[in-house]
Amino acid sequence: MLALRALAQLATWPDLRQAVPSCGLGQAVRSAQGEIAHFHSDRDVDLRLTDRAIRRFAKDLRGSGVIRIVPGSPWVTLRLDAASDVDLLLTLVSVALQAQQAWPDPVGRVETGCNDQRGAGFVRADRSGF
């Protein structure tokens, strides 16, 4: 129920509202600038950080042990296995909101789905890597 807990918390944020995800699977939250997160299961959440934010934080994201980065995607996937992973998600949603405002997508750029539609499923043997 970690994803539901995170979704409930995010639904109270004034800059976010619940929405139907563009990929059509699960639930989403979005800001005025676009989609922020897709909740695809009780444990898997795709978060749109923007390409620039991912490049800026890539080393830290990879080192977290709970995040999958898909090359070429503005989305990262978080695997929620513990309450601390929910805390990380909430922090990264804040980063995502700031990234959307600081580095908005070019006008006319079509929002691309999410990582749920890209490649194989999330696999992690332990918290040390992917």
PDB file of C-alpha atoms in Angstrom:
ATOM      1  CA  MET A   1       0.000   0.000   0.000  1.00  0.00           C
ATOM      2  CA  LEU A   2       3.031   2.290  -0.254  1.00  0.00           C
ATOM      3  CA  ALA A   3       1.988   3.759  -3.600  1.00  0.00           C
ATOM      4  CA  LEU A   4      -1.507   4.517  -2.299  1.00  0.00           C
ATOM      5  CA  ARG A   5       0.020   6.274   0.698  1.00  0.00           C
ATOM      6  CA  ALA A   6       2.234   8.380  -1.574  1.00  0.00           C
ATOM      7  CA  LEU A   7      -0.643   9.164  -3.939  1.00  0.00           C
ATOM      8  CA  ALA A   8      -2.834  10.260  -1.018  1.00  0.00           C
ATOM      9  CA  GLN A   9      -0.092  12.584   0.234  1.00  0.00           C
ATOM     10  CA  LEU A  10       0.545  14.067  -3.207  1.00  0.00           C
ATOM     11  CA  ALA A  11      -3.179  14.662  -3.739  1.00  0.00           C
ATOM     12  CA  THR A  12      -3.050  17.170  -0.858  1.00  0.00           C
ATOM     13  CA  TRP A  13      -0.318  19.283  -2.488  1.00  0.00           C
ATOM     14  CA  PRO A  14      -1.771  22.534  -3.858  1.00  0.00           C
ATOM     15  CA  ASP A  15       0.237  22.381  -7.120  1.00  0.00           C
ATOM     16  CA  LEU A  16      -0.938  18.866  -8.001  1.00  0.00           C
ATOM     17  CA  ARG A  17      -4.155  17.168  -8.982  1.00  0.00           C
ATOM     18  CA  GLN A  18      -5.056  13.563  -9.688  1.00  0.00           C
ATOM     19  CA  ALA A  19      -5.510  12.651 -13.339  1.00  0.00           C
ATOM     20  CA  VAL A  20      -5.745   9.771 -15.780  1.00  0.00           C
ATOM     21  CA  PRO A  21      -2.213   8.942 -16.967  1.00  0.00           C
ATOM     22  CA  SER A  22      -1.451   9.497 -20.658  1.00  0.00           C
ATOM     23  CA  CYS A  23      -0.333   5.858 -20.900  1.00  0.00           C
ATOM     24  CA  GLY A  24      -3.782   4.804 -19.683  1.00  0.00           C
ATOM     25  CA  LEU A  25      -2.505   2.567 -16.878  1.00  0.00           C
ATOM     26  CA  GLY A  26      -3.087   3.230 -13.180  1.00  0.00           C
ATOM     27  CA  GLN A  27      -3.412   6.691 -11.658  1.00  0.00           C
ATOM     28  CA  ALA A  28      -1.452   9.910 -12.120  1.00  0.00           C
ATOM     29  CA  VAL A  29      -0.777  13.293 -10.605  1.00  0.00           C
ATOM     30  CA  ARG A  30      -0.107  16.365 -12.682  1.00  0.00           C
ATOM     31  CA  SER A  31       0.756  20.015 -12.298  1.00  0.00           C
ATOM     32  CA  ALA A  32      -0.293  22.905 -14.499  1.00  0.00           C
ATOM     33  CA  GLN A  33       2.803  22.164 -16.644  1.00  0.00           C
ATOM     34  CA  GLY A  34       2.035  18.474 -17.188  1.00  0.00           C
ATOM     35  CA  GLU A  35       2.131  14.995 -15.751  1.00  0.00           C
ATOM     36  CA  ILE A  36       4.461  14.345 -12.823  1.00  0.00           C
ATOM     37  CA  ALA A  37       3.896  10.752 -11.707  1.00  0.00           C
ATOM     38  CA  HIS A  38       2.150   7.578 -12.831  1.00  0.00           C
ATOM     39  CA  PHE A  39       1.276   4.963 -10.218  1.00  0.00           C
ATOM     40  CA  HIS A  40       1.187   1.641 -12.090  1.00  0.00           C
ATOM     41  CA  SER A  41       1.058  -0.741  -9.129  1.00  0.00           C
ATOM     42  CA  ASP A  42       1.390  -0.695  -5.366  1.00  0.00           C
ATOM     43  CA  ARG A  43       5.164  -0.546  -5.767  1.00  0.00           C
ATOM     44  CA  ASP A  44       6.053   0.930  -9.161  1.00  0.00           C
ATOM     45  CA  VAL A  45       5.864   4.650  -9.850  1.00  0.00           C
ATOM     46  CA  ASP A  46       7.084   6.471 -12.951  1.00  0.00           C
ATOM     47  CA  LEU A  47       8.204  10.021 -12.214  1.00  0.00           C
ATOM     48  CA  ARG A  48       8.790  12.678 -14.872  1.00  0.00           C
ATOM     49  CA  LEU A  49      11.877  14.628 -13.860  1.00  0.00           C
ATOM     50  CA  THR A  50      12.728  16.122 -17.310  1.00  0.00           C
ATOM     51  CA  ASP A  51      15.816  15.192 -19.311  1.00  0.00           C
ATOM     52  CA  ARG A  52      17.832  18.042 -17.823  1.00  0.00           C
ATOM     53  CA  ALA A  53      17.043  17.142 -14.200  1.00  0.00           C
ATOM     54  CA  ILE A  54      17.905  13.487 -14.818  1.00  0.00           C
ATOM     55  CA  ARG A  55      21.271  14.472 -16.302  1.00  0.00           C
ATOM     56  CA  ARG A  56      21.927  16.778 -13.364  1.00  0.00           C
ATOM     57  CA  PHE A  57      21.120  14.161 -10.707  1.00  0.00           C
ATOM     58  CA  ALA A  58      21.974  10.928 -12.582  1.00  0.00           C
ATOM     59  CA  LYS A  59      24.801   9.829 -10.275  1.00  0.00           C
ATOM     60  CA  ASP A  60      22.678  10.302  -7.143  1.00  0.00           C
ATOM     61  CA  LEU A  61      19.638   8.664  -8.745  1.00  0.00           C
ATOM     62  CA  ARG A  62      21.591   5.585  -9.814  1.00  0.00           C
ATOM     63  CA  GLY A  63      23.195   5.369  -6.391  1.00  0.00           C
ATOM     64  CA  SER A  64      19.861   5.294  -4.567  1.00  0.00           C
ATOM     65  CA  GLY A  65      19.230   1.627  -5.357  1.00  0.00           C
ATOM     66  CA  VAL A  66      15.489   2.156  -5.874  1.00  0.00           C
ATOM     67  CA  ILE A  67      15.479   4.089  -9.162  1.00  0.00           C
ATOM     68  CA  ARG A  68      15.682   2.852 -12.729  1.00  0.00           C
ATOM     69  CA  ILE A  69      16.762   5.321 -15.393  1.00  0.00           C
ATOM     70  CA  VAL A  70      15.725   4.523 -18.969  1.00  0.00           C
ATOM     71  CA  PRO A  71      18.073   6.129 -21.523  1.00  0.00           C
ATOM     72  CA  GLY A  72      16.300   8.765 -23.587  1.00  0.00           C
ATOM     73  CA  SER A  73      13.295   8.970 -21.276  1.00  0.00           C
ATOM     74  CA  PRO A  74      12.392  12.014 -19.148  1.00  0.00           C
ATOM     75  CA  TRP A  75      10.856   9.512 -16.695  1.00  0.00           C
ATOM     76  CA  VAL A  76      12.511   7.487 -13.933  1.00  0.00           C
ATOM     77  CA  THR A  77      10.925   4.476 -12.258  1.00  0.00           C
ATOM     78  CA  LEU A  78      10.919   4.096  -8.488  1.00  0.00           C
ATOM     79  CA  ARG A  79      10.338   0.793  -6.745  1.00  0.00           C
ATOM     80  CA  LEU A  80       8.632   1.426  -3.407  1.00  0.00           C
ATOM     81  CA  ASP A  81       9.756  -1.267  -0.986  1.00  0.00           C
ATOM     82  CA  ALA A  82       9.943   0.740   2.261  1.00  0.00           C
ATOM     83  CA  ALA A  83       8.596   3.909   3.851  1.00  0.00           C
ATOM     84  CA  SER A  84      11.922   5.593   3.097  1.00  0.00           C
ATOM     85  CA  ASP A  85      11.276   4.993  -0.625  1.00  0.00           C
ATOM     86  CA  VAL A  86       8.012   6.956  -0.302  1.00  0.00           C
ATOM     87  CA  ASP A  87       9.953   9.780   1.335  1.00  0.00           C
ATOM     88  CA  LEU A  88      12.404   9.716  -1.596  1.00  0.00           C
ATOM     89  CA  LEU A  89       9.494   9.821  -4.054  1.00  0.00           C
ATOM     90  CA  LEU A  90       7.965  12.851  -2.320  1.00  0.00           C
ATOM     91  CA  THR A  91      11.312  14.635  -2.406  1.00  0.00           C
ATOM     92  CA  LEU A  92      11.749  13.836  -6.094  1.00  0.00           C
ATOM     93  CA  VAL A  93       8.227  15.045  -6.899  1.00  0.00           C
ATOM     94  CA  SER A  94       9.268  18.384  -5.430  1.00  0.00           C
ATOM     95  CA  VAL A  95      12.370  18.314  -7.667  1.00  0.00           C
ATOM     96  CA  ALA A  96      10.160  17.418 -10.640  1.00  0.00           C
ATOM     97  CA  LEU A  97       7.850  20.374  -9.980  1.00  0.00           C
ATOM     98  CA  GLN A  98      10.830  22.719  -9.799  1.00  0.00           C
ATOM     99  CA  ALA A  99      12.328  21.197 -12.967  1.00  0.00           C
ATOM    100  CA  GLN A 100       9.082  21.680 -14.886  1.00  0.00           C
ATOM    101  CA  GLN A 101       9.022  25.334 -13.894  1.00  0.00           C
ATOM    102  CA  ALA A 102      12.737  26.014 -14.430  1.00  0.00           C
ATOM    103  CA  TRP A 103      13.158  23.979 -17.626  1.00  0.00           C
ATOM    104  CA  PRO A 104       9.754  23.692 -19.318  1.00  0.00           C
ATOM    105  CA  ASP A 105       9.383  21.514 -22.381  1.00  0.00           C
ATOM    106  CA  PRO A 106       9.632  23.320 -25.698  1.00  0.00           C
ATOM    107  CA  VAL A 107       6.311  24.645 -26.970  1.00  0.00           C
ATOM    108  CA  GLY A 108       4.540  22.032 -29.032  1.00  0.00           C
ATOM    109  CA  ARG A 109       6.505  19.074 -27.660  1.00  0.00           C
ATOM    110  CA  VAL A 110       4.177  16.139 -27.214  1.00  0.00           C
ATOM    111  CA  GLU A 111       4.179  14.535 -23.760  1.00  0.00           C
ATOM    112  CA  THR A 112       5.618  11.067 -24.063  1.00  0.00           C
ATOM    113  CA  GLY A 113       4.060   8.165 -22.165  1.00  0.00           C
ATOM    114  CA  CYS A 114       6.192   6.832 -19.336  1.00  0.00           C
ATOM    115  CA  ASN A 115       8.640   4.041 -18.565  1.00  0.00           C
ATOM    116  CA  ASP A 116       5.825   1.509 -18.191  1.00  0.00           C
ATOM    117  CA  GLN A 117       5.709   1.451 -21.974  1.00  0.00           C
ATOM    118  CA  ARG A 118       9.505   1.135 -22.383  1.00  0.00           C
ATOM    119  CA  GLY A 119      11.564  -2.010 -22.174  1.00  0.00           C
ATOM    120  CA  ALA A 120      11.553  -4.798 -19.636  1.00  0.00           C
ATOM    121  CA  GLY A 121      10.083  -4.643 -16.173  1.00  0.00           C
ATOM    122  CA  PHE A 122      11.885  -3.329 -13.131  1.00  0.00           C
ATOM    123  CA  VAL A 123      14.243  -5.896 -11.694  1.00  0.00           C
ATOM    124  CA  ARG A 124      16.376  -5.385  -8.617  1.00  0.00           C
ATOM    125  CA  ALA A 125      18.138  -8.157  -6.785  1.00  0.00           C
ATOM    126  CA  ASP A 126      18.877  -6.022  -3.751  1.00  0.00           C
ATOM    127  CA  ARG A 127      19.217  -2.394  -2.684  1.00  0.00           C
ATOM    128  CA  SER A 128      22.810  -2.198  -3.982  1.00  0.00           C
ATOM    129  CA  GLY A 129      22.045  -2.086  -7.683  1.00  0.00           C
ATOM    130  CA  PHE A 130      19.950  -2.808 -10.697  1.00  0.00           C
TER     131      PHE A 130
END
